[in-house]
mmCIF file of C-alpha atoms in Angstrom:
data_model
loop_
_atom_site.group_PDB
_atom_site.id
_atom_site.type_symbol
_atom_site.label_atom_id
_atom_site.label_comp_id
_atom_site.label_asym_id
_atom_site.label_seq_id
_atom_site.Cartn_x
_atom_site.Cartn_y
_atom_site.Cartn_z
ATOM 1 C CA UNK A 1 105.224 97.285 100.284
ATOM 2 C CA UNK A 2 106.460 101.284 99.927
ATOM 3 C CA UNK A 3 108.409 102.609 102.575
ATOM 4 C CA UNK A 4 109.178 106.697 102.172
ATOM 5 C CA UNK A 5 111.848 108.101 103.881
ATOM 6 C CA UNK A 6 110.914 111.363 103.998
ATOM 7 C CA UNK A 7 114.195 112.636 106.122
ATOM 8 C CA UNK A 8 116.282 111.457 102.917
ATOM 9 C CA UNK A 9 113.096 112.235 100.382
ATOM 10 C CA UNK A 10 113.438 108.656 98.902
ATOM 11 C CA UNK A 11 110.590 105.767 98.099
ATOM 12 C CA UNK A 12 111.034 101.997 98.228
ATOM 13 C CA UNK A 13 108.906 99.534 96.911
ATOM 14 C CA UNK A 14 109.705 95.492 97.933
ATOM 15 C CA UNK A 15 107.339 93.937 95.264
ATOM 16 C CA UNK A 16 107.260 89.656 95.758
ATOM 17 C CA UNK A 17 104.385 88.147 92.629
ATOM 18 C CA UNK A 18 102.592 89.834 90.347
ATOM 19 C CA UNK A 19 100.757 93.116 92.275
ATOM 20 C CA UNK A 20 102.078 96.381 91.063
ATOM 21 C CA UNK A 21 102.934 99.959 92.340
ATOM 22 C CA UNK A 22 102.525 102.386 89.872
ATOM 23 C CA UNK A 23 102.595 106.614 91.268
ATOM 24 C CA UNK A 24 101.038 109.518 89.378
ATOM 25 C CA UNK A 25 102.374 113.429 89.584
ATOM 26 C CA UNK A 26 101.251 115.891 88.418
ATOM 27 C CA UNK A 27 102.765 118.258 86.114
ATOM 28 C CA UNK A 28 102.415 121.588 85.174
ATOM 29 C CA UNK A 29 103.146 123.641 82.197
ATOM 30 C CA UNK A 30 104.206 127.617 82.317
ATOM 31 C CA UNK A 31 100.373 127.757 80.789
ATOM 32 C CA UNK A 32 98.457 126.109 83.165
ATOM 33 C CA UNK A 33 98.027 123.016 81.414
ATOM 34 C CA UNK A 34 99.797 119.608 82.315
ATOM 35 C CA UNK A 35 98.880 116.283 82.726
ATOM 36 C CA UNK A 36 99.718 113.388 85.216
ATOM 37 C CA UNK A 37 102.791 111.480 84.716
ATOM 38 C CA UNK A 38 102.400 107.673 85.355
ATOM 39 C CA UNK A 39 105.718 106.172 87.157
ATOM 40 C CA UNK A 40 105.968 102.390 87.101
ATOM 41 C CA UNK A 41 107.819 101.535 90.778
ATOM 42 C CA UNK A 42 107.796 97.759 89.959
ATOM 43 C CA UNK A 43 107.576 94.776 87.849
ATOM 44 C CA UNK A 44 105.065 91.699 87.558
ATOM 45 C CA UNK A 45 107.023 89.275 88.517
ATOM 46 C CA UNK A 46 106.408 86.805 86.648
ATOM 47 C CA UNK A 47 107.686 83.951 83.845
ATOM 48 C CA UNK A 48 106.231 86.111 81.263
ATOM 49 C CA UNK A 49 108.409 89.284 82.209
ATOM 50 C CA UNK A 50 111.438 89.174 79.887
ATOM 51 C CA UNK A 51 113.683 90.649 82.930
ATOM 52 C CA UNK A 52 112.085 88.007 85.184
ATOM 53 C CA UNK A 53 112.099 85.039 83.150
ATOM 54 C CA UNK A 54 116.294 85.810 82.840
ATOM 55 C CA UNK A 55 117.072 86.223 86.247
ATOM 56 C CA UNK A 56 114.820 82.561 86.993
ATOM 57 C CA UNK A 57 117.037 81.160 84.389
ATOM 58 C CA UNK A 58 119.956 82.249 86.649
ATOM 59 C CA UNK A 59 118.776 80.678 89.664
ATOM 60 C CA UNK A 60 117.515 77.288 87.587
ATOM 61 C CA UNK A 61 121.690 77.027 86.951
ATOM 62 C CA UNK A 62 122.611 77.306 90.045
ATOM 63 C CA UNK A 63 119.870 75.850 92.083
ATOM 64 C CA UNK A 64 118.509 72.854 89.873
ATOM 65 C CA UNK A 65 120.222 70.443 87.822
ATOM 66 C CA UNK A 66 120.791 71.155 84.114
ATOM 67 C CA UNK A 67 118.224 68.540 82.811
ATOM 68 C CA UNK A 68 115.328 70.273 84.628
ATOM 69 C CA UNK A 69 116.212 73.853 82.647
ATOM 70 C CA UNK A 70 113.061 72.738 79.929
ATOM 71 C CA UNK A 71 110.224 72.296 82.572
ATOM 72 C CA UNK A 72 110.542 75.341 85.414
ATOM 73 C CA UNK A 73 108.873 77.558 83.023
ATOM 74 C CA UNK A 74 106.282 76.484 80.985
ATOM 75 C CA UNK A 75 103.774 78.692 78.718
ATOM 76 C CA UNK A 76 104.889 81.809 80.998
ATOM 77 C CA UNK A 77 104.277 79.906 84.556
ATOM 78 C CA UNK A 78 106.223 77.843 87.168
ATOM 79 C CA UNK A 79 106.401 74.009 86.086
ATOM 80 C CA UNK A 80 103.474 75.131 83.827
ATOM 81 C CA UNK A 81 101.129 76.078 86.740
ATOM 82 C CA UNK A 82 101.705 78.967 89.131
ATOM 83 C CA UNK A 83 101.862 82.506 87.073
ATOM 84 C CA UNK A 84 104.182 84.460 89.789
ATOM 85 C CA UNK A 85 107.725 83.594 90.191
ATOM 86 C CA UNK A 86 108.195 85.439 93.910
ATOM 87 C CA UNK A 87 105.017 84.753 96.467
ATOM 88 C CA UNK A 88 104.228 83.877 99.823
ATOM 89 C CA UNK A 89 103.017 80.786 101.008
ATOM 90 C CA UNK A 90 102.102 78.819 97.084
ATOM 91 C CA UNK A 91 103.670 75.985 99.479
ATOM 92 C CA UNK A 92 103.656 73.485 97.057
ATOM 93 C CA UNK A 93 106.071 74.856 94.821
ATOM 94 C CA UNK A 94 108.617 75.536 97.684
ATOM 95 C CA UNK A 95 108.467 72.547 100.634
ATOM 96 C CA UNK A 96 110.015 69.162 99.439
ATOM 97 C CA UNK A 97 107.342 65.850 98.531
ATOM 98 C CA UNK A 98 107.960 64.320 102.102
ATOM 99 C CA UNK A 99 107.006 67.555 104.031
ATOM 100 C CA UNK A 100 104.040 68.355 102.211
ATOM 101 C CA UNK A 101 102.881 64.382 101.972
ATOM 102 C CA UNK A 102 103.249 64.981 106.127
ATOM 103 C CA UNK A 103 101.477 68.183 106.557
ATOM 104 C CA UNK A 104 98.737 66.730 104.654
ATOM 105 C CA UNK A 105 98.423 64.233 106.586
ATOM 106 C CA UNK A 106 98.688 65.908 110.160
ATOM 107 C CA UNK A 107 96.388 68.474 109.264
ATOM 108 C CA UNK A 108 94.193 68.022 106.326
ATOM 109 C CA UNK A 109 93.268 64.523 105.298
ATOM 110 C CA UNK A 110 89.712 63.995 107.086
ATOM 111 C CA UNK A 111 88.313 67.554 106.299
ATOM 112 C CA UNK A 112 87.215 66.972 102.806
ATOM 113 C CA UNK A 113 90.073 69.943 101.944
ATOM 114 C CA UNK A 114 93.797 68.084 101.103
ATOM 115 C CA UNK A 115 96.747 69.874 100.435
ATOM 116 C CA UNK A 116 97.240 70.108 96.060
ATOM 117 C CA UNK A 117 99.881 67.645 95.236
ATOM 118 C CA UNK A 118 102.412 69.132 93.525
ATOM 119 C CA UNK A 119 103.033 69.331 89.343
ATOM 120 C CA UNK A 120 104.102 65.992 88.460
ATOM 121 C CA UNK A 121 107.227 67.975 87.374
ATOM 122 C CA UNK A 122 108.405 68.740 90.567
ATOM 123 C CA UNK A 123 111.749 67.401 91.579
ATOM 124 C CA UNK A 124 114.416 69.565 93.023
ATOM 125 C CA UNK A 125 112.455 72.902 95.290
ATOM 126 C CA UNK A 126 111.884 75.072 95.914
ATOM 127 C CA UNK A 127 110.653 76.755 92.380
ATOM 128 C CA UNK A 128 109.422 80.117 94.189
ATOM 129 C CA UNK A 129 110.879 82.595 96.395
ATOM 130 C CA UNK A 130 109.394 85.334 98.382
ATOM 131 C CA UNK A 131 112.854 87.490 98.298
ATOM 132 C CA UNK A 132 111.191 90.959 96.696
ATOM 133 C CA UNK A 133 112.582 92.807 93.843
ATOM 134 C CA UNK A 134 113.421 96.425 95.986
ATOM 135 C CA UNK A 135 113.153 99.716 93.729
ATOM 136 C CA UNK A 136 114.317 102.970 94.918
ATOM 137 C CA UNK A 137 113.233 106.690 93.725
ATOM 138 C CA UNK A 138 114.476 110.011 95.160
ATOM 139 C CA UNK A 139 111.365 111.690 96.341
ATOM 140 C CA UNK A 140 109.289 114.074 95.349
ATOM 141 C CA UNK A 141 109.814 112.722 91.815
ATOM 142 C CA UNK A 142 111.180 115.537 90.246
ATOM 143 C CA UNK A 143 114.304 114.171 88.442
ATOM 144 C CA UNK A 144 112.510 114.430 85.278
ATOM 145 C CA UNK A 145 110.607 117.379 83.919
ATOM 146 C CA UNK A 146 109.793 116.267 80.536
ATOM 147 C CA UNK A 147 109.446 119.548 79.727
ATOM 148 C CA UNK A 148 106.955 121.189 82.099
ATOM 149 C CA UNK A 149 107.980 123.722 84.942
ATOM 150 C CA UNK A 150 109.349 122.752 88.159
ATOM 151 C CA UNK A 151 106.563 121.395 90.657
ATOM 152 C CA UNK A 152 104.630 123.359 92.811
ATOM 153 C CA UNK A 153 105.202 123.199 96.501
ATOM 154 C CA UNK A 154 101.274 122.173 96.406
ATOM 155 C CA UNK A 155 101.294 119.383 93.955
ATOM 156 C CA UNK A 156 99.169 116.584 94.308
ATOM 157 C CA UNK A 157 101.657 113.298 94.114
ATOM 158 C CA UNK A 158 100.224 109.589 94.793
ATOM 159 C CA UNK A 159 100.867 105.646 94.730
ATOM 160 C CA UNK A 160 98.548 103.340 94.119
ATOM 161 C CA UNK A 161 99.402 99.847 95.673
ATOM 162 C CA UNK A 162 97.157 96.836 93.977
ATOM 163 C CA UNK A 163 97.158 93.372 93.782
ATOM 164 C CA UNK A 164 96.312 91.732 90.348
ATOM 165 C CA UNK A 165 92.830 91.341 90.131
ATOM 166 C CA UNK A 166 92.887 95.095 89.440
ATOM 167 C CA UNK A 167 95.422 95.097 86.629
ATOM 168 C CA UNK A 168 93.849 92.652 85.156
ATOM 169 C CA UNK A 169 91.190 94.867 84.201
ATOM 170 C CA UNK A 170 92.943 98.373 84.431
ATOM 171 C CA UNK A 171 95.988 99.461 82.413
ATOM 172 C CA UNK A 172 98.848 101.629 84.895
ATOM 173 C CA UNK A 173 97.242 104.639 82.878
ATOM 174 C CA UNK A 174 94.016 104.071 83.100
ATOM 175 C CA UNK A 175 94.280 103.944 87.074
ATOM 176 C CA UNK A 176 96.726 107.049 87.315
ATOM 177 C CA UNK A 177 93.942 108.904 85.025
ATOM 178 C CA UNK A 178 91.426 107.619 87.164
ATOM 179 C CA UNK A 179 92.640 108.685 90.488
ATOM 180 C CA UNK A 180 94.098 111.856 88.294
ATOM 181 C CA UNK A 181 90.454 112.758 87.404
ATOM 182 C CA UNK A 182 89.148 111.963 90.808
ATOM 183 C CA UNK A 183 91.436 114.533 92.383
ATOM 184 C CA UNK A 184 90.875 117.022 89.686
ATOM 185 C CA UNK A 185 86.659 117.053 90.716
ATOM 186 C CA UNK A 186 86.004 114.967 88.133
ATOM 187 C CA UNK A 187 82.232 113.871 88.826
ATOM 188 C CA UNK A 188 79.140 111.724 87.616
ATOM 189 C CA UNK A 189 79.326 109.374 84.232
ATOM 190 C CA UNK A 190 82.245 109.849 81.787
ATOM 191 C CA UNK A 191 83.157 107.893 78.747
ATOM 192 C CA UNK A 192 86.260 106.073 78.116
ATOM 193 C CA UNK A 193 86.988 108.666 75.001
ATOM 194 C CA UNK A 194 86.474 111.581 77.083
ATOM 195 C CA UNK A 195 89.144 110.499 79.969
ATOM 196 C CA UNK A 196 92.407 110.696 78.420
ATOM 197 C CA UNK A 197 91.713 114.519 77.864
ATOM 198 C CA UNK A 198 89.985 115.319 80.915
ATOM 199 C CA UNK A 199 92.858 113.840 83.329
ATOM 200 C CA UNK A 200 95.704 113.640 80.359
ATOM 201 C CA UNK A 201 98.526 111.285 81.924
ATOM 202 C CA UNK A 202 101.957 111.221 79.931
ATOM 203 C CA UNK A 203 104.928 108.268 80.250
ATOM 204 C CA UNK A 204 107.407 108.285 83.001
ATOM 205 C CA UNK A 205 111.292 106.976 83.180
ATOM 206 C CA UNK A 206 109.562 103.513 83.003
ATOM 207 C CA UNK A 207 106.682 101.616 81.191
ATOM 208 C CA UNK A 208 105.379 98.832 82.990
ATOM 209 C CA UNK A 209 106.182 95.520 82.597
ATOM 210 C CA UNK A 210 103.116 93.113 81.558
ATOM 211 C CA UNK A 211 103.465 89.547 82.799
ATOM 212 C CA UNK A 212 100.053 88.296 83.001
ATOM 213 C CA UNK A 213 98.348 85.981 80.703
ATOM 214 C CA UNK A 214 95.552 88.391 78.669
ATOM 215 C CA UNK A 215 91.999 86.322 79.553
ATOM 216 C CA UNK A 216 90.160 85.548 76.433
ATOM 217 C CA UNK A 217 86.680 85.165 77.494
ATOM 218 C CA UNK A 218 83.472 85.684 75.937
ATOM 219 C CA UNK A 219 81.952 89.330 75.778
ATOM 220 C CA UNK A 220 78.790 88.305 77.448
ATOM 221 C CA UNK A 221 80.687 86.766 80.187
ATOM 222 C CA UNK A 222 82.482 89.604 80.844
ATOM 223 C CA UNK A 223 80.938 93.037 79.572
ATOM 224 C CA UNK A 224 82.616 95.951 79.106
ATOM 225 C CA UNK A 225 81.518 99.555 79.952
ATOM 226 C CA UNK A 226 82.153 102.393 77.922
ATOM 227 C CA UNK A 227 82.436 105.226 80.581
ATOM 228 C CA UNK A 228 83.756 105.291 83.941
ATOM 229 C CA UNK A 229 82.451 106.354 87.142
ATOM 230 C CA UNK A 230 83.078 109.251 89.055
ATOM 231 C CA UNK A 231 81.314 109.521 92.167
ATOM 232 C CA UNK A 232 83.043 107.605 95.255
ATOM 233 C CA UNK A 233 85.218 109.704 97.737
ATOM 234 C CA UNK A 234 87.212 106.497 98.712
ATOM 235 C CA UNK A 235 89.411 106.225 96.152
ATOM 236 C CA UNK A 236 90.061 102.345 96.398
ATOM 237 C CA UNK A 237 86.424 101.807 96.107
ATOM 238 C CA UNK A 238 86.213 104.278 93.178
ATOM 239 C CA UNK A 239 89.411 102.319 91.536
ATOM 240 C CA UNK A 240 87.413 98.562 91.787
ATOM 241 C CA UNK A 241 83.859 100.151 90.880
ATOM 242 C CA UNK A 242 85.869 101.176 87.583
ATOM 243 C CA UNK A 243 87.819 98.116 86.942
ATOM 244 C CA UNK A 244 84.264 95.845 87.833
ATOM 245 C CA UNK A 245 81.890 98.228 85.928
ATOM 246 C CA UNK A 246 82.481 101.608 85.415
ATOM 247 C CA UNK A 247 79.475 103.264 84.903
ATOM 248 C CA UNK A 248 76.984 100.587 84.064
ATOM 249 C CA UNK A 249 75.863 99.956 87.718
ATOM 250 C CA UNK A 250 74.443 96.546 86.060
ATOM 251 C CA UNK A 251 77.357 95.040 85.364
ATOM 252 C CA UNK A 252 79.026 95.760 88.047
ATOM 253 C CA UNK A 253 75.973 94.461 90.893
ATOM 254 C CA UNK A 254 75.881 91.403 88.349
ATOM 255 C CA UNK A 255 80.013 90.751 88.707
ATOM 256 C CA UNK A 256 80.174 91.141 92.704
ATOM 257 C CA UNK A 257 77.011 89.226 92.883
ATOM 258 C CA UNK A 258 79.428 86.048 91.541
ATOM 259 C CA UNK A 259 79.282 83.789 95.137
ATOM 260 C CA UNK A 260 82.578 82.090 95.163
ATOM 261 C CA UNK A 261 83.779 79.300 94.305
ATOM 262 C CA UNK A 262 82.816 80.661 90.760
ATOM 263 C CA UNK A 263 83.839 84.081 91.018
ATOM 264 C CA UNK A 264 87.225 83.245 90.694
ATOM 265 C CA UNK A 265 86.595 82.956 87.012
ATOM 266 C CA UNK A 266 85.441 86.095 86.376
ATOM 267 C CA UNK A 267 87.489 88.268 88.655
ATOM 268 C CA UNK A 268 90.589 87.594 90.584
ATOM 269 C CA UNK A 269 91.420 88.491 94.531
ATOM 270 C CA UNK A 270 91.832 92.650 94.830
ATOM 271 C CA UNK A 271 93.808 94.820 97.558
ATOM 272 C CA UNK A 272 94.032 98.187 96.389
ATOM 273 C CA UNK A 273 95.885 100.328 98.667
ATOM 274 C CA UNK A 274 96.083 104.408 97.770
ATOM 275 C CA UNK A 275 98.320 106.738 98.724
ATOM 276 C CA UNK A 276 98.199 110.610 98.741
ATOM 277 C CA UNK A 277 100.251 113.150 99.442
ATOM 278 C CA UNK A 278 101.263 116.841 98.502
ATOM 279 C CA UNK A 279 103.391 119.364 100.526
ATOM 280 C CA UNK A 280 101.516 122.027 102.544
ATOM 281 C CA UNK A 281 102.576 126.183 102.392
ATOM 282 C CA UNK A 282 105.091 125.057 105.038
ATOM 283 C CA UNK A 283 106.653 122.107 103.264
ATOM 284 C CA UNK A 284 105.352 119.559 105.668
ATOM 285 C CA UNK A 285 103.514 116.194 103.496
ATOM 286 C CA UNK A 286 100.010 115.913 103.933
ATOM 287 C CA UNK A 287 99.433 111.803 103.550
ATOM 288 C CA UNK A 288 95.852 110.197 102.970
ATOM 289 C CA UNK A 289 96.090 106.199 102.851
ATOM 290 C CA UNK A 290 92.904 104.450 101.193
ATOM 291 C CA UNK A 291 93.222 100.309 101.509
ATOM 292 C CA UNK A 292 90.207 98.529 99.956
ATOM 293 C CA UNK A 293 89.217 94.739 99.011
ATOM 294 C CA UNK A 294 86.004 93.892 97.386
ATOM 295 C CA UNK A 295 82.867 92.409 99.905
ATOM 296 C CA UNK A 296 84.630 93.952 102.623
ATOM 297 C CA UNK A 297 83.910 97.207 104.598
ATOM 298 C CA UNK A 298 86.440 99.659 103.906
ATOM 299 C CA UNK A 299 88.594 101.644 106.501
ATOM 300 C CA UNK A 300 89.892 105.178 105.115
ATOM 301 C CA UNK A 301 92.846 106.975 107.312
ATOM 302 C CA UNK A 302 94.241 109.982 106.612
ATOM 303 C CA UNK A 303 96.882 111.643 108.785
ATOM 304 C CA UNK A 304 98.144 115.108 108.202
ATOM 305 C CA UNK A 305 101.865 115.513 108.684
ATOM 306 C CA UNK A 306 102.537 116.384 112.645
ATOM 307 C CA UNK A 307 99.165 115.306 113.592
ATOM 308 C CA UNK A 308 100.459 111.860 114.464
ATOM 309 C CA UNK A 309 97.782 110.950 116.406
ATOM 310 C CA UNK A 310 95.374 112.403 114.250
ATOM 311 C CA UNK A 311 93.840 110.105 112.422
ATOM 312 C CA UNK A 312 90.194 109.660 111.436
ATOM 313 C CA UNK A 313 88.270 106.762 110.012
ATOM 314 C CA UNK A 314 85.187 106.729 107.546
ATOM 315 C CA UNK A 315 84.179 103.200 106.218
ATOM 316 C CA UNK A 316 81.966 102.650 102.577
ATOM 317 C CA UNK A 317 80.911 99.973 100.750
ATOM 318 C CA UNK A 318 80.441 99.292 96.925
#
């Protein structure tokens, strides 16, 4: 979740698993030239993050007894089976045996769906909390200039909000170039090679954090297209076309195609929420909010600063 305050011209992000905000702004150099700076605004939070992993220790010492220290994490995931430390719901890892054995039984034995027992390691819960890790950053980004002029009052400034099914295939650059690119015009087929120089993006006060498990699966189970596509005005949809295909419109029929339960192997759930904004000639924020999930119809709003209840809707599909 991001909440600006734009009275105080400051950003929060409340991040709880492993989705990620990352913002791109652009910058501008006394030549013309500049390139889109990629701001990490949070962490995946999860037992592969260094930073994470030390502040779950913590909690194990104070929360669980000492002998238990070995199992919590286990090759990078809670008791060796959930990959996010923070979550909602992921019940099983939070309510104690006797509660869940109940629920189960109230609710779910009968219907051919039980509740997953827990990890045979599970003693002392709850493993997982939902309490978010809260950023801040002073709005509009300009505390570092990394050597390019001040911004424009018309620079383009946005935040891309996205679960991780989407960072599993994208790097934080590659989407910040992406939505870069789009913004700049950038239209039709073009290749992975060409990108980085077409939309140039350049590092920000923070690198992002990895803390998912790289998937290691066969190149003809997942292909991978050398260009990207350019072509979609909703920029969520534009952002999942790219990380399910790119430009080879094959690939990417062939992966959405995947009817579940199966699917889940080949691409994970995806939210992709965009935010844009740039100051107008007066200084008010102009704000255009994109929100997207694959299979679904998508809903675009955009409301202009003091037009607050102006607000139109245009839906797409992939």
């Amino acid at each position: 979740m991001a909440v600006f305050d734009t009275a105080k011209q400051d950003l929060y992000v409340a991040c709880s698993g492993d989705s990620r905000a990352v913002a791109g702004i652009w910058e501008e150099d006394e030549n013309g030239d500049g390139s889109w700076r990629v701001e990490v605004l949070s962490e995946d939070q999860t037992g592969r993050n260094p930073m994470e992993h030390e502040r779950i220790i913590c909690r194990i010492q104070s929360e669980h007894p000492p002998e238990e220290a070995e199992d919590v994490i286990v090759r990078g995931r809670v008791l060796g089976g959930l990959e996010p430390t923070r979550a909602f719901g992921d019940a099983r890892y939070k309510w104690p045996r006797d509660v869940q054995d109940v629920l189960n039984t109230a609710f779910l034995v009968g219907n051919n769906k039980p509740l997953r027992p827990p990890p045979s390691t599970f003693k002392t819960p709850p493993y997982v909390t939902a309490t978010p890790v809260v950023t801040h950053r002073a709005l509009p980004f300009t505390e570092l200039t990394n050597g390019f002029a001040p911004p424009k009052s018309s620079t383009p400034r946005f935040i891309v909000l996205a679960t991780d099914g989407l960072w599993d295939k994208l790097t934080s650059e590659e989407v910040v170039a992406l939505v870069g690119g789009a913004l700049q015009g950038l239209t039709g087929t073009v290749s992975k090679s060409e990108l980085h120089t077409l939309a140039p993006t350049s590092s920000g006060l923070l690198s992002t954090v990895e803390g998912k498990e790289k998937r290691s699966l066969k190149d003809d189970d997942h292909p991978h297209s050398d260009s990207w596509s350019f072509g979609d005005d909703n920029l969520g949809v534009h952002l999942i076309r790219n990380a399910f295909g790119g430009g080879d419109q094959h690939a990417i029929r062939r992966l959405m195609s995947i009817p579940y339960p199966h699917a889940r192997r080949y691409r994970d759930d995806t939210t992709v929420t965009v935010v844009v904004w740039k100051d107008d000639e007066d200084g008010a924020e102009e704000v255009a909010t994109v929100s997207t999930r694959p299979d679904q119809q998508v809903e675009i709003y955009s409301k202009p600063s003091g037009s607050a209840n102006d607000v139109s809707n245009a839906k797409s599909k992939l």
